[in-house]
Coordinates of C-alpha atoms in Angstrom, one line a residue:
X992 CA 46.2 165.8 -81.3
X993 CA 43.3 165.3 -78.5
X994 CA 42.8 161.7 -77.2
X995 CA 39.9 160.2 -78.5
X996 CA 36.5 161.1 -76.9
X997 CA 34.4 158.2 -75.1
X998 CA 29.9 158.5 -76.3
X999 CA 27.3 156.6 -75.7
X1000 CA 25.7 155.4 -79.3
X1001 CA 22.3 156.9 -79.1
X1002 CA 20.9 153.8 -81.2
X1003 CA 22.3 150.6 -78.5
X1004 CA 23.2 152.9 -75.7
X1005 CA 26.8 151.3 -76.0
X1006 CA 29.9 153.2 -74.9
X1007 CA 32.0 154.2 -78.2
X1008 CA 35.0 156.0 -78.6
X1009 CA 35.5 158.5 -81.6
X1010 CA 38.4 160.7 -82.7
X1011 CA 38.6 163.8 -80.7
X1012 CA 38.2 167.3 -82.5
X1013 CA 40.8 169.4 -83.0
X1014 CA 41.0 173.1 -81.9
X1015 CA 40.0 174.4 -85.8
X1016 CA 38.4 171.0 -87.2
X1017 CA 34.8 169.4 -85.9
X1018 CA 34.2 165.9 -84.7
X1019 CA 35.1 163.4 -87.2
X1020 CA 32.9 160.6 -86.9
X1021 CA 32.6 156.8 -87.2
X1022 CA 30.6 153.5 -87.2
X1023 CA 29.1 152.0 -84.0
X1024 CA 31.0 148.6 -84.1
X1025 CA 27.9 147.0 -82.0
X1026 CA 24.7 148.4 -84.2
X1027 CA 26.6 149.9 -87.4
X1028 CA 24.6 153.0 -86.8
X1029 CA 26.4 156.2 -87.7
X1030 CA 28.1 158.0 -84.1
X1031 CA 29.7 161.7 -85.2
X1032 CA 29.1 165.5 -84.2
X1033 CA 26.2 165.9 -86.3
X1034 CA 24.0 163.9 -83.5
X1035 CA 22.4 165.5 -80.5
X1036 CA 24.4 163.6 -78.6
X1037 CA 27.5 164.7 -79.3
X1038 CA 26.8 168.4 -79.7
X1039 CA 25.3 168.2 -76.3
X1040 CA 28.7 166.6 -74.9
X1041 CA 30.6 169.2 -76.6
X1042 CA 28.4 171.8 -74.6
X1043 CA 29.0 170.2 -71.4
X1044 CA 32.5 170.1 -72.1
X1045 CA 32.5 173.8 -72.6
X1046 CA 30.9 174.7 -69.3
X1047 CA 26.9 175.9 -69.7
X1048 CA 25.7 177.5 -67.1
X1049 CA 23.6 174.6 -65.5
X1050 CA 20.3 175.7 -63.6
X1051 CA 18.3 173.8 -61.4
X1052 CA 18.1 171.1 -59.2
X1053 CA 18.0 167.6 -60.2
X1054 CA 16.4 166.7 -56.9
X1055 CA 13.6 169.2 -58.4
X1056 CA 10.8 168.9 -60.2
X1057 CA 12.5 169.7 -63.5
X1058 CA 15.3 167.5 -64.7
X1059 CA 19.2 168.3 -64.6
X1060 CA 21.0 168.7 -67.9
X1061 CA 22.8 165.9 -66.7
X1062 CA 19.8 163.7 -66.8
X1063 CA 18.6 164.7 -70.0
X1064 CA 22.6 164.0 -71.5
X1065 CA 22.0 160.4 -70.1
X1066 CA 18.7 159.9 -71.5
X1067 CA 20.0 161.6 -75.3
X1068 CA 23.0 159.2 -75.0
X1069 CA 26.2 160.9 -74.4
X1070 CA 27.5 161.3 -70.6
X1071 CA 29.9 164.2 -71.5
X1072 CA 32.8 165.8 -69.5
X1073 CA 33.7 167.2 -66.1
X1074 CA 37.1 169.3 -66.0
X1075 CA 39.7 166.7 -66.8
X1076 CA 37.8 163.6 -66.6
X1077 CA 35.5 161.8 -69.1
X1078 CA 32.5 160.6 -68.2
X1079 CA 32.1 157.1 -69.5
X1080 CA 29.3 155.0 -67.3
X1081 CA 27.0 156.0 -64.9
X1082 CA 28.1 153.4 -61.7
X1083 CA 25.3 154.5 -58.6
X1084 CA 22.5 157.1 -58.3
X1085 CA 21.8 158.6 -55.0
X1086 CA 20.2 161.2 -53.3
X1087 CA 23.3 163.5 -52.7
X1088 CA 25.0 162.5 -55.6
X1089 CA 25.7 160.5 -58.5
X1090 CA 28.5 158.2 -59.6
X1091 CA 30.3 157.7 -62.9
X1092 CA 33.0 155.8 -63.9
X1093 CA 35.2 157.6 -65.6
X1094 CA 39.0 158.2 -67.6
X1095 CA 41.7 160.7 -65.8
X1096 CA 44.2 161.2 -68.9
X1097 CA 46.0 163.1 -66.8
X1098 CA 47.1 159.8 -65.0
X1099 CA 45.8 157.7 -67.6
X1100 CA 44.3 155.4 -65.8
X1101 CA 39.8 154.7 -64.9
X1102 CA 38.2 156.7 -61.9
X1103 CA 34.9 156.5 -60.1
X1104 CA 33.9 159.7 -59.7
X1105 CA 31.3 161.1 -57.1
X1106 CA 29.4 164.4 -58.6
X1107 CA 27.3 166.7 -56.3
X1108 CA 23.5 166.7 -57.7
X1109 CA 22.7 169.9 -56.6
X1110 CA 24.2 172.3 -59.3
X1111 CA 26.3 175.8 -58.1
X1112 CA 25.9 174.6 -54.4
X1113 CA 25.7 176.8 -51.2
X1114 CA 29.0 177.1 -48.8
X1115 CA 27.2 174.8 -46.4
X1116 CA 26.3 172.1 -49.0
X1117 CA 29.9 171.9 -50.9
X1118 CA 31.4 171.8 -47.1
X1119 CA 29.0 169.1 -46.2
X1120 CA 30.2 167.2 -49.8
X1121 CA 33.8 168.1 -49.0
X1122 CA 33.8 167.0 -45.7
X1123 CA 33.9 163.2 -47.1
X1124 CA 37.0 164.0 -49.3
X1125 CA 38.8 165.3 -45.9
X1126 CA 37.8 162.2 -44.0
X1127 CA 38.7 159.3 -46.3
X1128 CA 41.7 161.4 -47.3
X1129 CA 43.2 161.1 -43.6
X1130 CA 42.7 157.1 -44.4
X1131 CA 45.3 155.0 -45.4
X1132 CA 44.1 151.7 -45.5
X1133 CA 43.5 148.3 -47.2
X1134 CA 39.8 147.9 -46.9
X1135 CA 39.0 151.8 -47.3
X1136 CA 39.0 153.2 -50.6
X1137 CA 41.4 155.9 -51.3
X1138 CA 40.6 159.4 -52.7
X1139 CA 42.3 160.3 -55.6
X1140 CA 41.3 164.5 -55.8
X1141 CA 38.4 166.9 -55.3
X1142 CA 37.2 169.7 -57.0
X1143 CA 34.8 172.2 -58.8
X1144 CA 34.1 172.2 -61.9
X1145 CA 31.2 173.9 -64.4
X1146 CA 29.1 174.1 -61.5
X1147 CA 29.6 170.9 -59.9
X1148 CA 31.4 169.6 -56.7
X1149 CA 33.3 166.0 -57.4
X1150 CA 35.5 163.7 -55.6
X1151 CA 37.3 161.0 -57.2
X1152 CA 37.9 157.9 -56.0
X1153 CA 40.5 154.7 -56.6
X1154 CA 38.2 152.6 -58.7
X1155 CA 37.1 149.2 -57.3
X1156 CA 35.8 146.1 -59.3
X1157 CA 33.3 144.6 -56.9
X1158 CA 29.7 144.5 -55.8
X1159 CA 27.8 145.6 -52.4
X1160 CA 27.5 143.5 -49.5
X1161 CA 23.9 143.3 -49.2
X1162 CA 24.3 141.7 -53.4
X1163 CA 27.2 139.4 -52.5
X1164 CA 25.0 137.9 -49.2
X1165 CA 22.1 137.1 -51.6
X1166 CA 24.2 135.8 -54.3
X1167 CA 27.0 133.6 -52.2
X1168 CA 26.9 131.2 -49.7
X1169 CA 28.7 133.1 -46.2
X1170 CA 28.6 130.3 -43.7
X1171 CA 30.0 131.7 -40.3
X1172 CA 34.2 131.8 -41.1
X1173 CA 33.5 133.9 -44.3
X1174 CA 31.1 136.0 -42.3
X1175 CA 33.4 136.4 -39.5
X1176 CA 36.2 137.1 -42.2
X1177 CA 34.9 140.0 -43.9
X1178 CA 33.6 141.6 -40.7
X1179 CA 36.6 141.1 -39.0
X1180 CA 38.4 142.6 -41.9
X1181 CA 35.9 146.0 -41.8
X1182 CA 36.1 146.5 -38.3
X1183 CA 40.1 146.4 -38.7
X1184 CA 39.6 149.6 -41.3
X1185 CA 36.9 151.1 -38.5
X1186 CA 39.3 150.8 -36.1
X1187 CA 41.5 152.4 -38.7
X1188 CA 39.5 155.6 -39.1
X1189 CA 38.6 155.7 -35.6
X1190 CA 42.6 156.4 -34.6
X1191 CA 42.1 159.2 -37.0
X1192 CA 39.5 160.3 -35.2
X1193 CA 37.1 159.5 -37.9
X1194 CA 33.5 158.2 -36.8
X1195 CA 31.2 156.8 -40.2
X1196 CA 27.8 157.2 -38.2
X1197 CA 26.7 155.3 -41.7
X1198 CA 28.1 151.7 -42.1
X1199 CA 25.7 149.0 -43.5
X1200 CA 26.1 146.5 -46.7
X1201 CA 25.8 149.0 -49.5
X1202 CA 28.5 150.5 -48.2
X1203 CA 30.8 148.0 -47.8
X1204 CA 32.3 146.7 -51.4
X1205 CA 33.4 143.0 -51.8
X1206 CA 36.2 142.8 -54.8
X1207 CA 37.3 140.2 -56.9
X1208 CA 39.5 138.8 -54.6
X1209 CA 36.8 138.5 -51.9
X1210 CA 38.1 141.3 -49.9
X1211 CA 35.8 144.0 -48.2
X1212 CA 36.3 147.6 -49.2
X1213 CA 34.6 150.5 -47.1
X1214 CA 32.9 153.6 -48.9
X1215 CA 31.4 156.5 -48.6
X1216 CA 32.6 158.9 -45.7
X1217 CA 29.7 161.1 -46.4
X1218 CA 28.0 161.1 -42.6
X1219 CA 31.2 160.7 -41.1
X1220 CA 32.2 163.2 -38.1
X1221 CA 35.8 164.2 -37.3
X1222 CA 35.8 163.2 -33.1
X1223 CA 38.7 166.3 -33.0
X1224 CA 36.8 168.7 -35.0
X1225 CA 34.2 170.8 -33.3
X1226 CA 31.4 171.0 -36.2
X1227 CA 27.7 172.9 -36.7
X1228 CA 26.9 170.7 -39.8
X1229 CA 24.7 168.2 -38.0
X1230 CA 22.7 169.7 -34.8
X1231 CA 21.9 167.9 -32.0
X1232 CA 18.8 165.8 -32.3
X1233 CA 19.0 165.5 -35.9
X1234 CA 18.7 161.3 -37.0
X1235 CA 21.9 160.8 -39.2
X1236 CA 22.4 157.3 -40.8
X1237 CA 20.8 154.5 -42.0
X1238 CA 17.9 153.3 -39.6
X1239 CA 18.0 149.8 -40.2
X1240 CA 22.0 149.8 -39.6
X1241 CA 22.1 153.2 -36.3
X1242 CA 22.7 152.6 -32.8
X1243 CA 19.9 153.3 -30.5
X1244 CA 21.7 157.0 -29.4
X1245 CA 21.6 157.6 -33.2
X1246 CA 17.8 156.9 -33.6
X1247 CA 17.4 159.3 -30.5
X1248 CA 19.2 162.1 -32.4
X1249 CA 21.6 162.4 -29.6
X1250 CA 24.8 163.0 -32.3
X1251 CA 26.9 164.4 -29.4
X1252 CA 27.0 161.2 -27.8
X1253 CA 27.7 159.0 -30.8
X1254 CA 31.0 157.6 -30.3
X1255 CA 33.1 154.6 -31.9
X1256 CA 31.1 152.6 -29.9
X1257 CA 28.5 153.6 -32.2
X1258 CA 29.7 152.1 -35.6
X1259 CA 30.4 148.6 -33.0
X1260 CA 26.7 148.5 -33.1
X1261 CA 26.4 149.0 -36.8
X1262 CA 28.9 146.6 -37.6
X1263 CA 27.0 143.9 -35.1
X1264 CA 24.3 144.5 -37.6
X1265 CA 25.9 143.7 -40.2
X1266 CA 27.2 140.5 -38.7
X1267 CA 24.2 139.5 -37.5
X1268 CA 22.6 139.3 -40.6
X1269 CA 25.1 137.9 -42.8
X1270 CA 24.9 134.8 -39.8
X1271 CA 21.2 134.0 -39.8
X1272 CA 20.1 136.5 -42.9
X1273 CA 17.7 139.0 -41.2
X1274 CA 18.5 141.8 -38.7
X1275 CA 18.4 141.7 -34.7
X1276 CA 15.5 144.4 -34.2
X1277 CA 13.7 144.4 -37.2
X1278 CA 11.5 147.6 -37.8
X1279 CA 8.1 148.1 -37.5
X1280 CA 6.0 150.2 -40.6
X1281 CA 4.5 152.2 -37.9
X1282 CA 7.6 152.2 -34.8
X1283 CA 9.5 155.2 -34.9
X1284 CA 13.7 154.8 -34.9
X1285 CA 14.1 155.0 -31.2
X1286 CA 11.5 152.7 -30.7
X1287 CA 12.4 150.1 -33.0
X1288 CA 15.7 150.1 -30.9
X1289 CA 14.1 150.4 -27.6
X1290 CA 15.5 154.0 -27.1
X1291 CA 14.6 156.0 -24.1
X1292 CA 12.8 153.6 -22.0
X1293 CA 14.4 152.0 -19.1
X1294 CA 16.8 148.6 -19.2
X1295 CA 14.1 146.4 -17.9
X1296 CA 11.7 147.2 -20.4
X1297 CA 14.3 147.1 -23.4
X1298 CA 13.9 144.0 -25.6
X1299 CA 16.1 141.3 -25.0
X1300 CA 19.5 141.0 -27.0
X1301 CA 18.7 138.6 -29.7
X1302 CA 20.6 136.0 -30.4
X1303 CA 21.3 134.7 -33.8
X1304 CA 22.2 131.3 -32.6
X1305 CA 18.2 131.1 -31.5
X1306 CA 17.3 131.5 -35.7
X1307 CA 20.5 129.6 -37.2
X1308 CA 21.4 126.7 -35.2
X1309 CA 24.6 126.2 -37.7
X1310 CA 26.3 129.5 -35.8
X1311 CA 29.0 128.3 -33.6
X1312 CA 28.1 129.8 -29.9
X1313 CA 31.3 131.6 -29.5
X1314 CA 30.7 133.4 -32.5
X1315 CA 27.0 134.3 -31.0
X1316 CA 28.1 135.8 -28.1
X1317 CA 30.3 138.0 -30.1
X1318 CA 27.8 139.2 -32.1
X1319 CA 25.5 139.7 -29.2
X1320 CA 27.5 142.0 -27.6
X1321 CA 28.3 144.2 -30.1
X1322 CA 24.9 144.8 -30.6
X1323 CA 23.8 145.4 -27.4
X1324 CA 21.0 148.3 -26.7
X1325 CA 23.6 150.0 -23.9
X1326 CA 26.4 151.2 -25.1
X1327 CA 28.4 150.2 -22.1
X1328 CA 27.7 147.0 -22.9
X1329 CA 29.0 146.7 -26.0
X1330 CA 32.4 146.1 -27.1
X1331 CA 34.9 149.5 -26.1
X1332 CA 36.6 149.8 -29.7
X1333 CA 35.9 148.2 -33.0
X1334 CA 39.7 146.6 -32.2
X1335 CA 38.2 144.8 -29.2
X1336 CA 35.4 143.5 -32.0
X1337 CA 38.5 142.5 -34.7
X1338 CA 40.2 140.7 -31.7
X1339 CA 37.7 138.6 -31.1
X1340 CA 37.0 137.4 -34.2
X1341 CA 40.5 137.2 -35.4
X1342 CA 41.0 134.9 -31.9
X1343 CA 37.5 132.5 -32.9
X1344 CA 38.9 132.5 -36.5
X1345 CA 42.2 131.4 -35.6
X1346 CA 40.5 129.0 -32.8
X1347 CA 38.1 127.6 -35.5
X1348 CA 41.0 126.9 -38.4
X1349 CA 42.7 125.5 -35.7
X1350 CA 40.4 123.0 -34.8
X1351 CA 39.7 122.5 -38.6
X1352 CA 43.1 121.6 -39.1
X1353 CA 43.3 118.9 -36.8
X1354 CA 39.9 117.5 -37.8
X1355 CA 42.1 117.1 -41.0
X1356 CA 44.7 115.7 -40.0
X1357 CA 43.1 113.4 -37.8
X1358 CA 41.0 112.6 -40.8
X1359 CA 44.0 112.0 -42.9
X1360 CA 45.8 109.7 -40.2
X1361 CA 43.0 107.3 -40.2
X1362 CA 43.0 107.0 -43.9
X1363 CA 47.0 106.6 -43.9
X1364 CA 46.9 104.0 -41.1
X1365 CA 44.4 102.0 -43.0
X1366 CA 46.6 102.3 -46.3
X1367 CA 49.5 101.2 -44.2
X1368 CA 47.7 97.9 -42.6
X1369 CA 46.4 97.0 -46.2
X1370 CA 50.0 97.5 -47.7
X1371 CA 51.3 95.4 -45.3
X1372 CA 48.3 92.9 -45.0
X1373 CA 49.4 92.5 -48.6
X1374 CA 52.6 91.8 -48.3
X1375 CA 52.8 89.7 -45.7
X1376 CA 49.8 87.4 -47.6
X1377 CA 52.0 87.2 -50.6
X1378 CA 55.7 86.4 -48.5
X1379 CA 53.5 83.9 -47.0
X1380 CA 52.1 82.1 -50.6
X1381 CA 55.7 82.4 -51.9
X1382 CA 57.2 80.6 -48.9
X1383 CA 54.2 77.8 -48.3
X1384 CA 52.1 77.5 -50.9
X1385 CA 50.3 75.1 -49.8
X1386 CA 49.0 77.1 -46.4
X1387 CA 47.8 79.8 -48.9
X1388 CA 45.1 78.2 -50.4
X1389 CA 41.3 77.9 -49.1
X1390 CA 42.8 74.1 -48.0
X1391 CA 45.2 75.4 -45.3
X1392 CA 42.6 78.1 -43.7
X1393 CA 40.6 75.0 -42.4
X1394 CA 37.6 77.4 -43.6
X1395 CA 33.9 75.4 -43.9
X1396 CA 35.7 71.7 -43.1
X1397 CA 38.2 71.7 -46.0
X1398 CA 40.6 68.6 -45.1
X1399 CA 44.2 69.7 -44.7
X1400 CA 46.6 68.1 -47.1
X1401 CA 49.2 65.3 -46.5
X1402 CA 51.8 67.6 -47.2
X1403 CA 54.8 66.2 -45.4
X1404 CA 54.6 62.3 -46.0
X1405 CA 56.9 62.2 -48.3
X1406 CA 59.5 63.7 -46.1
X1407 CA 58.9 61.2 -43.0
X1408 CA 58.8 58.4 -45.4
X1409 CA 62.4 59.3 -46.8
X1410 CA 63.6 60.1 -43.4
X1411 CA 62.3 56.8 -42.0
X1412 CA 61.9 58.4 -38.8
X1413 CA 59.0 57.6 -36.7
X1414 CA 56.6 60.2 -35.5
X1415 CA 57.1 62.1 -32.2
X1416 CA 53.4 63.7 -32.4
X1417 CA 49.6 61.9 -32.0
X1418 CA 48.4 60.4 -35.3
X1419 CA 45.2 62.8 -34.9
X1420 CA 46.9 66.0 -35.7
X1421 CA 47.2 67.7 -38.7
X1422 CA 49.8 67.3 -41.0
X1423 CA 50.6 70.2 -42.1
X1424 CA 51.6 73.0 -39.5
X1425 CA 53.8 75.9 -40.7
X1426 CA 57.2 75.9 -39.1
X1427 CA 58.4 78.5 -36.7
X1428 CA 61.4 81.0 -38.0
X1429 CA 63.9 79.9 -35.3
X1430 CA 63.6 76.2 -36.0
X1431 CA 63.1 76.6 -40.0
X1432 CA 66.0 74.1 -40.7
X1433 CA 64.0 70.6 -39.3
X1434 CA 61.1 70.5 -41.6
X1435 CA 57.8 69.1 -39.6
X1436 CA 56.8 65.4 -39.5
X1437 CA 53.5 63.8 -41.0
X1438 CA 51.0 61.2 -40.3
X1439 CA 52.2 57.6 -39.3
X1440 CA 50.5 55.7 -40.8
X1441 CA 52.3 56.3 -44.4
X1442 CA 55.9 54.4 -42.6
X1443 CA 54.3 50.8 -43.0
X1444 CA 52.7 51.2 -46.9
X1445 CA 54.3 50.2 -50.0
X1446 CA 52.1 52.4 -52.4
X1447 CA 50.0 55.1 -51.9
X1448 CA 46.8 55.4 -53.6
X1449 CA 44.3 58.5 -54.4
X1450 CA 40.6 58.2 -55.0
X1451 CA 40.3 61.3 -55.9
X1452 CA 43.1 61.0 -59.1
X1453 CA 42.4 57.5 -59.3
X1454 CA 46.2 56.7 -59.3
X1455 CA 48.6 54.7 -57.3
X1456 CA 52.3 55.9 -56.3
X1457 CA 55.4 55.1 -54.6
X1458 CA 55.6 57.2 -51.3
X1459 CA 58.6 58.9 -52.6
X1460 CA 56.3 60.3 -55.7
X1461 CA 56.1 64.2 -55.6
X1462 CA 52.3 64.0 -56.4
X1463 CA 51.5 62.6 -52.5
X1464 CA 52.0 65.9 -51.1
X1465 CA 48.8 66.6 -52.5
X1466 CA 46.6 63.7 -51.7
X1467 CA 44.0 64.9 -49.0
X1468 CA 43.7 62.6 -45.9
X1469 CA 40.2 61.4 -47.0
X1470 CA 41.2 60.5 -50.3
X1471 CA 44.5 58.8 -49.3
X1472 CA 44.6 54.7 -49.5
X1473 CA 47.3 52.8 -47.8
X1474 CA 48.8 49.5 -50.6
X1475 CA 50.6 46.8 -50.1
X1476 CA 50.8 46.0 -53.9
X1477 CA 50.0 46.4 -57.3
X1478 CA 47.0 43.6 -57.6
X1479 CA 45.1 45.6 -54.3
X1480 CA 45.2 48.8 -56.5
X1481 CA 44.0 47.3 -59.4
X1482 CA 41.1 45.9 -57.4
X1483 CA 40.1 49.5 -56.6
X1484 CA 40.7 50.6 -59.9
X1485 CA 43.4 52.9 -59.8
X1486 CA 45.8 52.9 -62.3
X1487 CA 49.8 53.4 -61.8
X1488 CA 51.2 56.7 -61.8
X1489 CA 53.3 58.1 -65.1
X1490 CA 55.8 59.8 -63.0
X1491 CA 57.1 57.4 -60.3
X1492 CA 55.9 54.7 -62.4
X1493 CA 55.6 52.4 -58.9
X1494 CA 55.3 48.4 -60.9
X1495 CA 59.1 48.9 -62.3
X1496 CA 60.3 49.6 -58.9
X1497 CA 62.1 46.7 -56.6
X1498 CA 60.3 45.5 -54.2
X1499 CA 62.1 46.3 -50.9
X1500 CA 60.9 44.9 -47.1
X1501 CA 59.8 47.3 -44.5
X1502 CA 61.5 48.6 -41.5

């Protein structure tokens, strides 16, 4: 039994598998679970996969006038075969080529798969397509997609490639915020996997944003060796003074067409351009509708005339200076200024990243060691307020602060007066004064004049007591009356107090 085939419903354009045929059966067919519309081998569709799976001889250019076959299976619906693999979602269109994603069953597992336009190609063109297999083949790395195989098949070159959930550079810049770490990062991480293929003796000659891919995981992923050059290989593919790359990402010896002198220091200058714009969101020499490549990058005129290395500091003032120079320098217009090797370029962002988490960090934990310190001071703020209410109650409240000319209370009168000890201090300090830990066992002394009275009286409680009573402690010193018996308190009005009960005490003579 075949595996099931993979169509595109020609009613919704949605990808549907159906039951593969067998070798003396036809197609048998089934529902569209997204439109309900009818997908089996009597549409177009299908029959026109089934002919592509077969192998037609294919005529024609789709870079023509005339459309491919291939484009006219797209627009009917159904993407079709290509030797082994099924074609199940067109992923890019280029000039050169086209790519799908697409199901190995061989391995059993999804592909993205790079088919040559041009159909039944010349020796020069299928060595030019091949020549990108070769290249990323030699690679072995973790920001460089790996190539799975390479063939011919029905006419048509194809390379297939480790398939990578992600999105281009250039969309990721527009649609995520890179301040200058995550810029750094990434082109930090790309220049580790030019330096890579340079070891290999692989040159790009073709890095900018679209073809850098940034996965789930936030990690870039290089593509598409097509312009690349092997540095050990003598080739004839590309002649001198021919412009190969990307104008808006090439070196200035590129835009001159001098491809013998394109080096490693070359794809420096590219990736420079990349950094430059993800840090300020334009490029360094932006080019002019009319300005030809070599003199949008100041090519073949002398250094003094050359525009000046911008800066992209001078257009976002948020880029760290370090970081500026960096990027300065790799794009600089003379290649002997730039940086040697694209590992000089990793170095010295991986040494400002590592400087710039570093002082992150300590921002951090300086930041945290404030906050703990003030924690701290309040915990023990706290707990030394409350020891201090638990041992003197008294000194805790607003009385004892001596805050907006709050009168201290009389706290220790009934002490003296039981002691019968005279006072050692002046009469005209306070009464209250918390003791000192070392001398904790002698309690200190009150006011004097409390030795000579019989009862004390309070205008504030309108009540008399005897100086023993526990309720003196908290008369205030304004409201405190001195008595020498019962009849002067009822002259005042106060009345005797319930707990002492001061008239049925004996009446005893002072000291």
């Amino acid at each position: 039994m075949n595996p099931p085939l993979r169509v595109v419903c020609g009613s919704c354009l949605r990808s549907v598998e159906i039951d593969s045929p067998e070798e003396s059966g036809p197609v048998t067919g089934g529902v569209c679970p997204y439109c309900g519309d009818r997908v089996d081998s009597d549409t177009e569709a299908t029959t026109s996969r089934t002919r592509v799976a077969e192998g037609p001889p294919i005529e024609g250019d789709s870079r023509g006038g005339q459309p491919s076959s291939w484009a006219g299976l797209w627009s009917r619906g159904s993407l079709g075969s290509l030797g082994r693999f099924q074609l199940r979602e067109r992923l890019g269109d280029g000039g050169f080529g086209e790519v799908y994603l697409a199901f190995d069953p061989r391995l059993d597992r999804d592909v993205a798969i790079k088919v040559l336009k041009q159909a039944n190609p010349t020796e020069r063109v299928m060595e030019r397509f091949f020549r990108e297999a070769r290249a990323a083949a030699r690679l072995d790395h973790p920001n460089i997609v790996a190539v799975h195989d390479a063939g011919f098949d029905q006419g048509r070159c194809w390379v297939s490639f480790h398939l990578v959930n992600g999105r281009p550079l250039n969309w990721y810049r527009d649609h995520h915020r890179l301040d200058p770490p995550t810029a750094a990062r990434i082109l930090r991480d790309l220049a580790e996997a030019v330096d890579h293929a340079h070891r290999q003796g692989v040159i790009h000659r073709d890095l900018k944003p679209g073809n850098v891919l940034i996965d789930d995981h936030g990690r870039p992923r290089l593509i598409d060796f097509g312009l690349s050059r092997r540095s050990d290989v003598e080739s004839s593919l590309t002649r001198d003074g021919a412009i190969v790359g990307t104008p808006a990402y090439m070196s200035p010896e590129q835009a001159l067409g001098q491809s013998r002198n394109v080096d490693e220091r070359s794809d420096v200058f590219s990736l420079g351009v990349m950094l430059f714009e993800a840090l300020c969101g334009q490029r360094p020499y932006p080019m002019s509708g009319q300005g030809s490549f070599s003199e949008v990058a100041g090519g073949g005129k002398a250094p003094s005339s050359r525009p000046r290395t911008p800066s992209a500091r001078a257009l976002n003032p948020a880029v760290p200076a370090r970081l500026d120079r960096i990027c300065m320098r790799a794009v600089a217009q003379d290649p002997a200024d730039r940086y040697p090797s694209a590992r000089a370029l990793a170095d010295d962002l991986d040494a400002w990243l590592l400087r710039h988490r570093g002082a992150t960090r300590l921002r951090q934990r300086f930041s945290a060691g404030i906050l703990l310190g003030l924690t701290a001071a309040t915990i023990l703020g706290a707990a030394a307020l409350v020891a201090l209410t638990r041992e003197h109650p008294a000194a805790a409240g607003p009385a004892a602060s001596g805050v907006a000319g709050v009168p201290e209370p009389h706290a220790q009168a009934r002490a003296l007066l039981a002691n019968g000890d005279a006072p050692d201090e002046p009469a005209d300090l306070p009464a209250a004064r918390p003791p000192a830990k070392s001398k904790a066992a002698s309690p200190p002394r009150a006011k004097a004049v409390a030795t000579t009275a019989r009862f004390l009286g309070s205008t504030h409680s309108g009540k008399f007591h005897l100086p023993t009573c526990s309720s003196v402690a908290q008369i205030t010193d304004g409201n405190l009356l001195e008595l020498e018996d019962p009849e002067e308190a009822t002259a005042k009005s106060l009345k005797p107090c319930g707990i002492c009960k001061p008239l049925a005490a004996p009446r005893t003579k002072g000291p």
